[in-house]
PDB file of C-alpha atoms and ligand atoms in Angstrom:
ATOM      1  CA  MET A   1     -36.848 -73.594  27.902  1.00 47.00           C
ATOM      2  CA  SER A   2     -35.953 -72.406  24.346  1.00 52.00           C
ATOM      3  CA  GLU A   3     -38.166 -69.267  24.521  1.00 55.00           C
ATOM      4  CA  LYS A   4     -36.011 -67.520  27.042  1.00 61.00           C
ATOM      5  CA  PRO A   5     -32.798 -67.333  25.049  1.00 67.00           C
ATOM      6  CA  GLU A   6     -34.823 -66.420  21.941  1.00 74.00           C
ATOM      7  CA  ASN A   7     -36.439 -63.499  23.760  1.00 78.00           C
ATOM      8  CA  SER A   8     -33.220 -62.346  25.195  1.00 80.00           C
ATOM      9  CA  LEU A   9     -31.623 -62.533  21.711  1.00 81.00           C
ATOM     10  CA  LYS A  10     -34.436 -60.382  20.263  1.00 82.00           C
ATOM     11  CA  GLN A  11     -34.039 -57.926  23.056  1.00 84.00           C
ATOM     12  CA  GLU A  12     -30.305 -57.828  22.490  1.00 83.00           C
ATOM     13  CA  ILE A  13     -30.794 -57.163  18.749  1.00 81.00           C
ATOM     14  CA  MET A  14     -33.316 -54.397  19.461  1.00 84.00           C
ATOM     15  CA  ARG A  15     -30.976 -52.872  22.024  1.00 85.00           C
ATOM     16  CA  ARG A  16     -28.114 -52.914  19.507  1.00 86.00           C
ATOM     17  CA  ASN A  17     -30.349 -51.361  16.858  1.00 86.00           C
ATOM     18  CA  ARG A  18     -31.288 -48.589  19.252  1.00 86.00           C
ATOM     19  CA  ILE A  19     -27.655 -47.999  20.123  1.00 84.00           C
ATOM     20  CA  ASN A  20     -26.753 -47.918  16.427  1.00 86.00           C
ATOM     21  CA  LYS A  21     -29.536 -45.424  15.736  1.00 87.00           C
ATOM     22  CA  ILE A  22     -28.335 -43.219  18.592  1.00 84.00           C
ATOM     23  CA  LYS A  23     -24.746 -43.515  17.340  1.00 87.00           C
ATOM     24  CA  LYS A  24     -25.805 -42.570  13.819  1.00 87.00           C
ATOM     25  CA  GLY A  25     -27.799 -39.630  15.206  1.00 80.00           C
ATOM     26  CA  ILE A  26     -24.798 -38.421  17.164  1.00 82.00           C
ATOM     27  CA  ILE A  27     -22.555 -38.755  14.087  1.00 83.00           C
ATOM     28  CA  TYR A  28     -25.056 -36.825  11.926  1.00 84.00           C
ATOM     29  CA  ILE A  29     -25.357 -34.045  14.510  1.00 82.00           C
ATOM     30  CA  ALA A  30     -21.570 -33.890  14.919  1.00 85.00           C
ATOM     31  CA  ALA A  31     -21.107 -33.764  11.147  1.00 84.00           C
ATOM     32  CA  ILE A  32     -23.681 -30.986  10.748  1.00 79.00           C
ATOM     33  CA  TRP A  33     -22.155 -29.086  13.665  1.00 81.00           C
ATOM     34  CA  MET A  34     -18.661 -29.398  12.172  1.00 86.00           C
ATOM     35  CA  ALA A  35     -19.868 -28.299   8.738  1.00 84.00           C
ATOM     36  CA  ALA A  36     -21.621 -25.303  10.281  1.00 81.00           C
ATOM     37  CA  SER A  37     -18.473 -24.425  12.266  1.00 84.00           C
ATOM     38  CA  VAL A  38     -16.288 -24.619   9.162  1.00 78.00           C
ATOM     39  CA  PHE A  39     -18.752 -22.490   7.201  1.00 75.00           C
ATOM     40  CA  LEU A  40     -18.928 -19.919  10.012  1.00 78.00           C
ATOM     41  CA  SER A  41     -15.119 -19.830  10.351  1.00 81.00           C
ATOM     42  CA  VAL A  42     -14.641 -19.302   6.636  1.00 74.00           C
ATOM     43  CA  THR A  43     -17.298 -16.564   6.594  1.00 75.00           C
ATOM     44  CA  LEU A  44     -15.691 -14.818   9.559  1.00 72.00           C
ATOM     45  CA  LEU A  45     -12.227 -15.131   8.004  1.00 78.00           C
ATOM     46  CA  VAL A  46     -13.427 -13.517   4.775  1.00 71.00           C
ATOM     47  CA  ARG A  47     -15.082 -10.757   6.783  1.00 81.00           C
ATOM     48  CA  VAL A  48     -11.916 -10.137   8.838  1.00 71.00           C
ATOM     49  CA  ILE A  49      -9.769  -9.934   5.702  1.00 69.00           C
ATOM     50  CA  HIS A  50     -12.225  -7.497   4.155  1.00 74.00           C
ATOM     51  CA  LEU A  51     -12.249  -5.327   7.282  1.00 69.00           C
ATOM     52  CA  GLU A  52      -8.457  -5.398   7.502  1.00 78.00           C
ATOM     53  CA  ASN A  53      -8.210  -4.128   3.943  1.00 69.00           C
ATOM     54  CA  THR A  54     -10.723  -1.388   4.656  1.00 61.00           C
ATOM     55  CA  LEU A  55      -8.773  -0.439   7.776  1.00 62.00           C
ATOM     56  CA  LYS A  56      -5.546  -0.266   5.771  1.00 62.00           C
ATOM     57  CA  GLU A  57      -7.180   2.099   3.284  1.00 58.00           C
ATOM     58  CA  VAL A  58      -8.542   4.279   6.056  1.00 48.00           C
ATOM     59  CA  ARG A  59      -5.203   4.303   7.856  1.00 54.00           C
ATOM     60  CA  ALA A  60      -3.448   5.335   4.678  1.00 50.00           C
ATOM     61  CA  ASN A  61      -5.466   8.528   4.616  1.00 46.00           C
ATOM     62  CA  ILE A  62      -6.048   9.435   8.233  1.00 45.00           C
ATOM     63  CA  PRO A  63      -3.268   9.941  10.765  1.00 43.00           C
ATOM     64  CA  THR A  64      -3.596   8.524  14.244  1.00 40.00           C
ATOM     65  CA  VAL A  65      -4.651  10.535  17.274  1.00 40.00           C
ATOM     66  CA  GLU A  66      -0.996  10.497  18.372  1.00 37.00           C
ATOM     67  CA  GLN A  67       0.058  12.067  15.086  1.00 41.00           C
ATOM     68  CA  VAL A  68      -2.562  14.778  15.496  1.00 40.00           C
ATOM     69  CA  LYS A  69      -1.364  15.449  19.027  1.00 37.00           C
ATOM     70  CA  ASN A  70       2.263  15.489  17.939  1.00 38.00           C
ATOM     71  CA  THR A  71       1.447  17.859  15.108  1.00 41.00           C
ATOM     72  CA  GLU A  72      -0.286  20.209  17.473  1.00 36.00           C
ATOM     73  CA  ASN A  73       2.292  19.986  20.224  1.00 35.00           C
ATOM     74  CA  GLN A  74       5.309  20.394  18.019  1.00 36.00           C
ATOM     75  CA  ASN A  75       4.322  23.442  16.050  1.00 37.00           C
ATOM     76  CA  LEU A  76       5.346  26.216  18.361  1.00 34.00           C
ATOM     77  CA  PRO A  77       6.292  29.318  16.410  1.00 35.00           C
ATOM     78  CA  GLY A  78       9.874  30.451  16.461  1.00 33.00           C
ATOM     79  CA  LEU A  79      11.229  27.500  18.391  1.00 32.00           C
ATOM     80  CA  ASN A  80      12.474  25.462  15.486  1.00 35.00           C
ATOM     81  CA  THR A  81      15.772  25.736  13.785  1.00 32.00           C
ATOM     82  CA  ASP A  82      15.898  25.016  10.103  1.00 33.00           C
ATOM     83  CA  GLY A  83      14.230  21.835   9.039  1.00 33.00           C
ATOM     84  CA  SER A  84      13.688  20.382  12.481  1.00 34.00           C
ATOM     85  CA  ALA A  85      11.032  17.747  12.736  1.00 34.00           C
ATOM     86  CA  GLY A  86       8.605  19.950  14.613  1.00 34.00           C
ATOM     87  CA  ARG A  87       7.535  21.735  11.489  1.00 32.00           C
ATOM     88  CA  ASP A  88       7.462  18.722   9.292  1.00 36.00           C
ATOM     89  CA  THR A  89       3.953  17.703   9.932  1.00 40.00           C
ATOM     90  CA  ILE A  90       1.480  15.488   8.227  1.00 44.00           C
ATOM     91  CA  ASP A  91      -1.253  17.447   6.583  1.00 50.00           C
ATOM     92  CA  ILE A  92      -4.340  16.063   8.193  1.00 44.00           C
ATOM     93  CA  GLY A  93      -7.210  15.759   5.818  1.00 43.00           C
ATOM     94  CA  GLU A  94      -5.118  16.612   2.831  1.00 47.00           C
ATOM     95  CA  PRO A  95      -6.092  13.526   0.862  1.00 45.00           C
ATOM     96  CA  ILE A  96      -8.133  14.772  -2.029  1.00 47.00           C
ATOM     97  CA  GLN A  97     -11.860  14.538  -1.834  1.00 44.00           C
ATOM     98  CA  GLN A  98     -12.121  13.072  -5.241  1.00 42.00           C
ATOM     99  CA  LYS A  99     -15.845  13.585  -5.552  1.00 39.00           C
ATOM    100  CA  GLU A 100     -15.463  17.312  -5.240  1.00 42.00           C
ATOM    101  CA  ILE A 101     -12.946  17.559  -8.003  1.00 44.00           C
ATOM    102  CA  GLN A 102     -14.252  18.024 -11.439  1.00 45.00           C
ATOM    103  CA  GLU A 103     -12.403  15.928 -13.924  1.00 46.00           C
ATOM    104  CA  GLU A 104     -11.597  17.665 -17.122  1.00 48.00           C
ATOM    105  CA  GLN A 105     -10.970  15.840 -20.303  1.00 49.00           C
ATOM    106  CA  THR A 106      -7.796  17.020 -21.894  1.00 46.00           C
ATOM    107  CA  ASN A 107      -8.013  18.528 -25.305  1.00 48.00           C
ATOM    108  CA  SER A 108      -5.104  16.965 -27.127  1.00 56.00           C
ATOM    109  CA  ASN A 109      -4.271  20.181 -28.994  1.00 64.00           C
ATOM    110  CA  GLU A 110      -4.054  22.287 -25.904  1.00 74.00           C
ATOM    111  CA  LYS A 111      -0.904  22.345 -23.807  1.00 90.00           C
ATOM    112  CA  ARG A 112      -1.291  20.843 -20.367  1.00 95.00           C
ATOM    113  CA  LYS A 113      -0.512  23.226 -17.526  1.00 98.00           C
ATOM    114  CA  VAL A 114       1.125  21.817 -14.420  1.00 98.00           C
ATOM    115  CA  TYR A 115       1.689  23.821 -11.241  1.00 98.00           C
ATOM    116  CA  LEU A 116       4.141  22.165  -8.881  1.00 98.00           C
ATOM    117  CA  THR A 117       3.513  23.276  -5.298  1.00 98.00           C
ATOM    118  CA  PHE A 118       5.610  22.615  -2.197  1.00 98.00           C
ATOM    119  CA  ASP A 119       4.033  22.929   1.257  1.00 98.00           C
ATOM    120  CA  ASP A 120       5.494  23.240   4.755  1.00 98.00           C
ATOM    121  CA  GLY A 121       8.902  24.750   3.851  1.00 98.00           C
ATOM    122  CA  PRO A 122      11.416  26.114   4.184  1.00 98.00           C
ATOM    123  CA  SER A 123      13.364  23.035   5.215  1.00 98.00           C
ATOM    124  CA  VAL A 124      16.806  21.515   4.774  1.00 98.00           C
ATOM    125  CA  ASN A 125      15.577  20.413   1.328  1.00 98.00           C
ATOM    126  CA  THR A 126      14.585  23.847   0.007  1.00 98.00           C
ATOM    127  CA  GLU A 127      17.920  24.709  -1.544  1.00 98.00           C
ATOM    128  CA  THR A 128      18.186  21.335  -3.298  1.00 98.00           C
ATOM    129  CA  ILE A 129      14.649  21.713  -4.638  1.00 98.00           C
ATOM    130  CA  LEU A 130      15.504  25.221  -5.887  1.00 98.00           C
ATOM    131  CA  ASP A 131      18.670  23.928  -7.565  1.00 98.00           C
ATOM    132  CA  ILE A 132      16.798  21.140  -9.350  1.00 98.00           C
ATOM    133  CA  LEU A 133      14.113  23.590 -10.542  1.00 98.00           C
ATOM    134  CA  ASP A 134      16.891  25.910 -11.807  1.00 98.00           C
ATOM    135  CA  GLU A 135      18.566  23.049 -13.620  1.00 98.00           C
ATOM    136  CA  TYR A 136      15.398  22.496 -15.658  1.00 98.00           C
ATOM    137  CA  GLN A 137      14.539  26.211 -15.770  1.00 98.00           C
ATOM    138  CA  VAL A 138      11.211  25.469 -14.166  1.00 98.00           C
ATOM    139  CA  LYS A 139       9.299  27.764 -11.796  1.00 98.00           C
ATOM    140  CA  ALA A 140       7.142  26.445  -8.975  1.00 98.00           C
ATOM    141  CA  THR A 141       5.131  27.638  -5.972  1.00 98.00           C
ATOM    142  CA  PHE A 142       6.157  27.373  -2.319  1.00 98.00           C
ATOM    143  CA  PHE A 143       3.441  27.573   0.329  1.00 98.00           C
ATOM    144  CA  VAL A 144       5.605  28.356   3.321  1.00 98.00           C
ATOM    145  CA  ILE A 145       5.121  28.554   7.063  1.00 98.00           C
ATOM    146  CA  GLY A 146       6.795  30.812   9.636  1.00 98.00           C
ATOM    147  CA  LYS A 147      10.387  29.981  10.588  1.00 98.00           C
ATOM    148  CA  THR A 148      12.695  32.473  12.193  1.00 98.00           C
ATOM    149  CA  ASP A 149      16.151  30.926  11.870  1.00 98.00           C
ATOM    150  CA  GLU A 150      18.675  32.542   9.538  1.00 98.00           C
ATOM    151  CA  VAL A 151      18.812  29.757   6.955  1.00 98.00           C
ATOM    152  CA  SER A 152      15.028  29.745   6.606  1.00 98.00           C
ATOM    153  CA  GLN A 153      14.995  33.525   6.250  1.00 98.00           C
ATOM    154  CA  GLU A 154      17.563  33.146   3.471  1.00 98.00           C
ATOM    155  CA  MET A 155      15.393  30.503   1.787  1.00 98.00           C
ATOM    156  CA  TYR A 156      12.282  32.746   1.653  1.00 98.00           C
ATOM    157  CA  LYS A 157      14.434  35.309  -0.155  1.00 98.00           C
ATOM    158  CA  GLU A 158      15.936  32.674  -2.474  1.00 98.00           C
ATOM    159  CA  ILE A 159      12.486  31.420  -3.478  1.00 98.00           C
ATOM    160  CA  VAL A 160      11.583  34.945  -4.576  1.00 98.00           C
ATOM    161  CA  ALA A 161      14.985  35.774  -6.084  1.00 98.00           C
ATOM    162  CA  ARG A 162      14.896  32.669  -8.281  1.00 98.00           C
ATOM    163  CA  GLY A 163      11.511  33.631  -9.702  1.00 98.00           C
ATOM    164  CA  HIS A 164       9.188  31.262  -7.890  1.00 98.00           C
ATOM    165  CA  THR A 165       5.845  32.123  -6.356  1.00 98.00           C
ATOM    166  CA  LEU A 166       5.852  32.607  -2.607  1.00 98.00           C
ATOM    167  CA  GLY A 167       2.553  31.532  -1.055  1.00 98.00           C
ATOM    168  CA  MET A 168       1.365  31.359   2.531  1.00 98.00           C
ATOM    169  CA  HIS A 169       0.551  28.153   4.412  1.00 98.00           C
ATOM    170  CA  SER A 170      -0.138  29.775   7.831  1.00 98.00           C
ATOM    171  CA  TYR A 171       2.516  30.910  10.298  1.00 98.00           C
ATOM    172  CA  THR A 172       2.167  28.172  12.883  1.00 98.00           C
ATOM    173  CA  HIS A 173       0.678  25.302  10.864  1.00 97.00           C
ATOM    174  CA  LYS A 174      -1.054  24.475  14.133  1.00 96.00           C
ATOM    175  CA  TYR A 175      -4.586  23.324  13.367  1.00 95.00           C
ATOM    176  CA  SER A 176      -5.845  23.619  16.925  1.00 94.00           C
ATOM    177  CA  VAL A 177      -4.870  27.299  16.981  1.00 94.00           C
ATOM    178  CA  ILE A 178      -5.627  28.672  13.545  1.00 96.00           C
ATOM    179  CA  TYR A 179      -8.970  26.935  13.091  1.00 97.00           C
ATOM    180  CA  ASN A 180     -10.110  27.701  16.632  1.00 95.00           C
ATOM    181  CA  SER A 181     -11.633  31.086  15.911  1.00 96.00           C
ATOM    182  CA  MET A 182     -11.794  33.785  13.258  1.00 97.00           C
ATOM    183  CA  GLU A 183      -9.621  36.017  15.444  1.00 97.00           C
ATOM    184  CA  ALA A 184      -6.959  33.320  15.740  1.00 97.00           C
ATOM    185  CA  PHE A 185      -7.044  32.665  11.994  1.00 98.00           C
ATOM    186  CA  GLN A 186      -6.731  36.365  11.177  1.00 98.00           C
ATOM    187  CA  GLN A 187      -3.863  36.808  13.610  1.00 98.00           C
ATOM    188  CA  ASP A 188      -1.986  33.844  12.159  1.00 98.00           C
ATOM    189  CA  TYR A 189      -2.663  35.053   8.605  1.00 98.00           C
ATOM    190  CA  ARG A 190      -1.349  38.549   9.344  1.00 98.00           C
ATOM    191  CA  GLN A 191       1.684  37.106  11.087  1.00 98.00           C
ATOM    192  CA  ILE A 192       2.800  35.055   8.066  1.00 98.00           C
ATOM    193  CA  HIS A 193       1.780  37.732   5.549  1.00 98.00           C
ATOM    194  CA  ASP A 194       3.638  40.546   7.300  1.00 98.00           C
ATOM    195  CA  TYR A 195       6.636  38.370   8.149  1.00 98.00           C
ATOM    196  CA  LEU A 196       7.126  37.396   4.503  1.00 98.00           C
ATOM    197  CA  GLN A 197       6.575  40.952   3.305  1.00 98.00           C
ATOM    198  CA  GLU A 198       9.125  42.276   5.752  1.00 98.00           C
ATOM    199  CA  LEU A 199      11.704  39.675   4.706  1.00 98.00           C
ATOM    200  CA  THR A 200      11.162  39.572   0.955  1.00 98.00           C
ATOM    201  CA  GLY A 201       9.158  42.681   0.063  1.00 98.00           C
ATOM    202  CA  VAL A 202       6.492  40.447  -1.513  1.00 98.00           C
ATOM    203  CA  ASP A 203       2.835  41.143  -0.742  1.00 98.00           C
ATOM    204  CA  CYS A 204       1.712  37.494  -0.880  1.00 98.00           C
ATOM    205  CA  LYS A 205      -1.629  36.903  -2.559  1.00 98.00           C
ATOM    206  CA  TYR A 206      -1.825  33.105  -2.463  1.00 98.00           C
ATOM    207  CA  TYR A 207      -2.774  30.896   0.430  1.00 98.00           C
ATOM    208  CA  ARG A 208      -3.009  27.184   1.067  1.00 98.00           C
ATOM    209  CA  PHE A 209      -4.917  26.066   4.127  1.00 98.00           C
ATOM    210  CA  PRO A 210      -3.030  23.613   6.345  1.00 97.00           C
ATOM    211  CA  GLY A 211      -4.843  20.363   5.605  1.00 96.00           C
ATOM    212  CA  GLY A 212      -6.505  21.976   2.596  1.00 97.00           C
ATOM    213  CA  SER A 213      -9.890  23.717   2.585  1.00 97.00           C
ATOM    214  CA  SER A 214     -11.518  20.281   2.800  1.00 93.00           C
ATOM    215  CA  ASN A 215      -9.644  19.331   5.967  1.00 94.00           C
ATOM    216  CA  GLN A 216     -11.515  17.249   8.509  1.00 90.00           C
ATOM    217  CA  VAL A 217      -9.903  19.017  11.455  1.00 90.00           C
ATOM    218  CA  SER A 218     -11.505  22.443  11.564  1.00 92.00           C
ATOM    219  CA  ASN A 219     -14.723  22.558  13.543  1.00 87.00           C
ATOM    220  CA  ARG A 220     -15.540  25.916  12.044  1.00 92.00           C
ATOM    221  CA  ASP A 221     -17.054  26.526   8.654  1.00 94.00           C
ATOM    222  CA  MET A 222     -14.074  26.972   6.326  1.00 96.00           C
ATOM    223  CA  SER A 223     -16.072  29.394   4.180  1.00 96.00           C
ATOM    224  CA  GLU A 224     -15.685  32.015   6.938  1.00 96.00           C
ATOM    225  CA  PHE A 225     -11.908  31.863   6.570  1.00 97.00           C
ATOM    226  CA  ILE A 226     -12.180  31.823   2.776  1.00 97.00           C
ATOM    227  CA  SER A 227     -14.335  34.975   2.856  1.00 97.00           C
ATOM    228  CA  TYR A 228     -11.784  36.647   5.071  1.00 98.00           C
ATOM    229  CA  LEU A 229      -8.912  35.773   2.715  1.00 98.00           C
ATOM    230  CA  ASN A 230     -10.932  37.025  -0.251  1.00 97.00           C
ATOM    231  CA  SER A 231     -11.566  40.303   1.581  1.00 98.00           C
ATOM    232  CA  GLU A 232      -7.786  40.625   1.894  1.00 98.00           C
ATOM    233  CA  GLY A 233      -7.413  40.102  -1.861  1.00 98.00           C
ATOM    234  CA  VAL A 234      -5.953  36.652  -1.300  1.00 98.00           C
ATOM    235  CA  THR A 235      -6.853  33.570  -3.368  1.00 98.00           C
ATOM    236  CA  TYR A 236      -6.577  30.151  -1.826  1.00 98.00           C
ATOM    237  CA  TYR A 237      -5.388  27.097  -3.692  1.00 98.00           C
ATOM    238  CA  ASP A 238      -6.028  23.450  -2.996  1.00 98.00           C
ATOM    239  CA  TRP A 239      -4.819  20.803  -5.447  1.00 98.00           C
ATOM    240  CA  ASN A 240      -6.253  18.280  -7.851  1.00 98.00           C
ATOM    241  CA  VAL A 241      -3.173  16.075  -8.059  1.00 98.00           C
ATOM    242  CA  SER A 242      -1.444  14.663  -5.002  1.00 97.00           C
ATOM    243  CA  SER A 243       2.010  13.126  -5.086  1.00 97.00           C
ATOM    244  CA  GLY A 244       1.015  11.189  -1.987  1.00 97.00           C
ATOM    245  CA  ASP A 245       4.117  12.301  -0.091  1.00 96.00           C
ATOM    246  CA  ALA A 246       2.005  13.384   2.905  1.00 92.00           C
ATOM    247  CA  THR A 247       0.257  10.075   3.393  1.00 89.00           C
ATOM    248  CA  SER A 248       1.446   7.439   5.833  1.00 86.00           C
ATOM    249  CA  GLN A 249       2.457   5.222   2.922  1.00 87.00           C
ATOM    250  CA  ALA A 250       6.180   5.607   2.421  1.00 91.00           C
ATOM    251  CA  TYR A 251       6.143   5.956  -1.345  1.00 96.00           C
ATOM    252  CA  THR A 252       9.424   5.597  -3.186  1.00 97.00           C
ATOM    253  CA  ALA A 253      10.558   8.353  -5.532  1.00 97.00           C
ATOM    254  CA  ASP A 254       9.391   6.327  -8.528  1.00 98.00           C
ATOM    255  CA  GLU A 255       5.980   5.778  -6.970  1.00 97.00           C
ATOM    256  CA  LEU A 256       5.610   9.511  -6.261  1.00 98.00           C
ATOM    257  CA  VAL A 257       6.387  10.244  -9.911  1.00 98.00           C
ATOM    258  CA  GLY A 258       3.873   7.585 -10.965  1.00 98.00           C
ATOM    259  CA  ASN A 259       1.185   9.052  -8.705  1.00 97.00           C
ATOM    260  CA  VAL A 260       1.600  12.502 -10.228  1.00 98.00           C
ATOM    261  CA  ILE A 261       1.911  11.443 -13.861  1.00 98.00           C
ATOM    262  CA  GLY A 262      -1.093   9.139 -13.520  1.00 97.00           C
ATOM    263  CA  ASP A 263      -3.314  11.999 -12.394  1.00 97.00           C
ATOM    264  CA  VAL A 264      -1.858  14.814 -14.499  1.00 97.00           C
ATOM    265  CA  THR A 265      -3.104  13.038 -17.609  1.00 96.00           C
ATOM    266  CA  LYS A 266      -6.694  13.619 -16.415  1.00 96.00           C
ATOM    267  CA  TYR A 267      -6.587  17.413 -16.345  1.00 97.00           C
ATOM    268  CA  LYS A 268      -5.868  20.359 -18.589  1.00 96.00           C
ATOM    269  CA  SER A 269      -4.580  22.209 -15.563  1.00 97.00           C
ATOM    270  CA  SER A 270      -3.043  20.386 -12.606  1.00 98.00           C
ATOM    271  CA  VAL A 271      -2.069  21.798  -9.247  1.00 98.00           C
ATOM    272  CA  VAL A 272       0.278  19.203  -7.759  1.00 98.00           C
ATOM    273  CA  LEU A 273       0.627  18.801  -3.994  1.00 98.00           C
ATOM    274  CA  MET A 274       4.130  18.038  -2.732  1.00 98.00           C
ATOM    275  CA  HIS A 275       6.043  18.824   0.443  1.00 98.00           C
ATOM    276  CA  ASP A 276       9.272  20.657   1.192  1.00 98.00           C
ATOM    277  CA  SER A 277      10.141  18.967   4.444  1.00 97.00           C
ATOM    278  CA  ILE A 278      13.013  17.151   6.122  1.00 96.00           C
ATOM    279  CA  SER A 279      10.832  14.061   6.423  1.00 95.00           C
ATOM    280  CA  LYS A 280      10.146  13.908   2.666  1.00 96.00           C
ATOM    281  CA  PRO A 281      13.484  13.027   1.010  1.00 96.00           C
ATOM    282  CA  ALA A 282      11.705  10.931  -1.636  1.00 97.00           C
ATOM    283  CA  THR A 283      10.022  14.091  -2.951  1.00 98.00           C
ATOM    284  CA  VAL A 284      13.420  15.655  -3.646  1.00 98.00           C
ATOM    285  CA  GLU A 285      14.655  12.406  -5.136  1.00 98.00           C
ATOM    286  CA  ALA A 286      11.591  12.257  -7.428  1.00 98.00           C
ATOM    287  CA  LEU A 287      11.755  15.831  -8.678  1.00 98.00           C
ATOM    288  CA  SER A 288      14.187  15.543 -11.622  1.00 98.00           C
ATOM    289  CA  SER A 289      12.455  12.497 -13.028  1.00 98.00           C
ATOM    290  CA  LEU A 290       9.039  14.086 -12.506  1.00 98.00           C
ATOM    291  CA  ILE A 291      10.018  17.240 -14.391  1.00 98.00           C
ATOM    292  CA  GLU A 292      11.567  15.211 -17.211  1.00 98.00           C
ATOM    293  CA  GLN A 293       8.450  13.084 -17.599  1.00 98.00           C
ATOM    294  CA  LEU A 294       6.130  16.106 -17.491  1.00 98.00           C
ATOM    295  CA  GLN A 295       8.226  17.872 -20.100  1.00 97.00           C
ATOM    296  CA  GLY A 296       8.264  14.661 -22.123  1.00 97.00           C
ATOM    297  CA  MET A 297       4.448  14.774 -22.121  1.00 96.00           C
ATOM    298  CA  GLY A 298       4.624  18.315 -23.489  1.00 96.00           C
ATOM    299  CA  ALA A 299       3.283  19.806 -20.279  1.00 98.00           C
ATOM    300  CA  GLU A 300       3.968  23.410 -19.394  1.00 98.00           C
ATOM    301  CA  ILE A 301       5.288  23.708 -15.820  1.00 98.00           C
ATOM    302  CA  LEU A 302       4.335  27.063 -14.349  1.00 98.00           C
ATOM    303  CA  PRO A 303       4.334  28.979 -11.059  1.00 98.00           C
ATOM    304  CA  ILE A 304       0.929  30.008  -9.704  1.00 98.00           C
ATOM    305  CA  ASP A 305       0.072  33.577 -10.695  1.00 97.00           C
ATOM    306  CA  GLU A 306      -3.034  35.734 -11.115  1.00 95.00           C
ATOM    307  CA  ASN A 307      -3.928  33.858 -14.315  1.00 94.00           C
ATOM    308  CA  THR A 308      -3.972  30.439 -12.684  1.00 96.00           C
ATOM    309  CA  VAL A 309      -7.425  28.942 -12.396  1.00 94.00           C
ATOM    310  CA  PRO A 310      -7.734  28.040  -8.712  1.00 96.00           C
ATOM    311  CA  ILE A 311      -8.397  24.476  -7.658  1.00 97.00           C
ATOM    312  CA  GLN A 312     -10.669  24.803  -4.637  1.00 97.00           C
ATOM    313  CA  HIS A 313     -12.290  21.985  -2.692  1.00 95.00           C
ATOM    314  CA  VAL A 314     -14.676  24.363  -0.918  1.00 94.00           C
ATOM    315  CA  LYS A 315     -16.450  26.854  -3.141  1.00 86.00           C
ATOM    316  CA  ILE A 316     -18.128  29.953  -1.814  1.00 79.00           C
ATOM    317  CA  ASP A 317     -20.012  32.780  -3.441  1.00 63.00           C
ATOM    318  CA  THR A 318     -17.462  35.555  -3.778  1.00 52.00           C
ATOM    319  CA  GLN A 319     -19.806  37.970  -5.517  1.00 45.00           C
ATOM    320  CA  GLU A 320     -20.784  39.823  -2.356  1.00 43.00           C
ATOM    321  CA  GLY A 321     -20.072  43.547  -2.033  1.00 40.00           C
ATOM    322  CA  PRO A 322     -18.732  45.953  -4.651  1.00 40.00           C
TER     323      PRO A 322
HETATM  324 ZN1   ZN B 401       1.019  21.597   5.438  1.00 90.22          ZN
END
């Protein structure tokens, strides 16, 4: 009689033990699964943050497809009045390819040379820029594009009359056209060269490629265009210091000054990239302070001339022919 309850008690204890073991097993598995999930989530979060930062950096340097399209669609020659947005384009690929730029250590006894350059003008800002340069008795270089309105025509003449260097930056500033073929490039070059000569009497000898010679837009070998310019007696200039006013980051005037000063200290001779464009008011705002700080450093601010050592991102052998 007493064996039955004893057996059933044993069985009950064994059953409970089994259940407990299963429960413990489930808890262990759940705990391991949760720990693995947390670890995976944290890893993925770190990865996402890292990728977001990388994306931000990339975005800061490369315009979107829409911007490229807008740039190409807007730049129709002769259609713009002074300073209209159509001409005020982002220079695709203009961010400096740092690796290609040789850093020079500045000899402390030698005077630093700084060449301020303004691309994409004339614009509504040109006259203000000219006035500020006059105020400090500083000469600069304007790499201009083709604009046919009266105010722009006046500005080309003013740039020359006030002693600055007039350089070419293509007529259309339309990447898809000028970099499409050698014929198209030559036609655009002649158009801006002859237009400026007719207006100002200056036979321009300096050229800046839209987007720079290291632009990522041209499908053609840039050295073909460089050879052509050289055959015309024209020297092209890139830059080794960028104000950053063409990037998608909306730098304040103070930040633009900081960008330039920070890099100018690295070189004996700096060619500084800035923009003369309605969409770059901070550049105008920065100019006085920039000049004052450069002069405070003892730098010599000069216009590009035949003695200026070119800064070129793409080098070619120019020793061909007599
Ligand atoms: Zn440009």
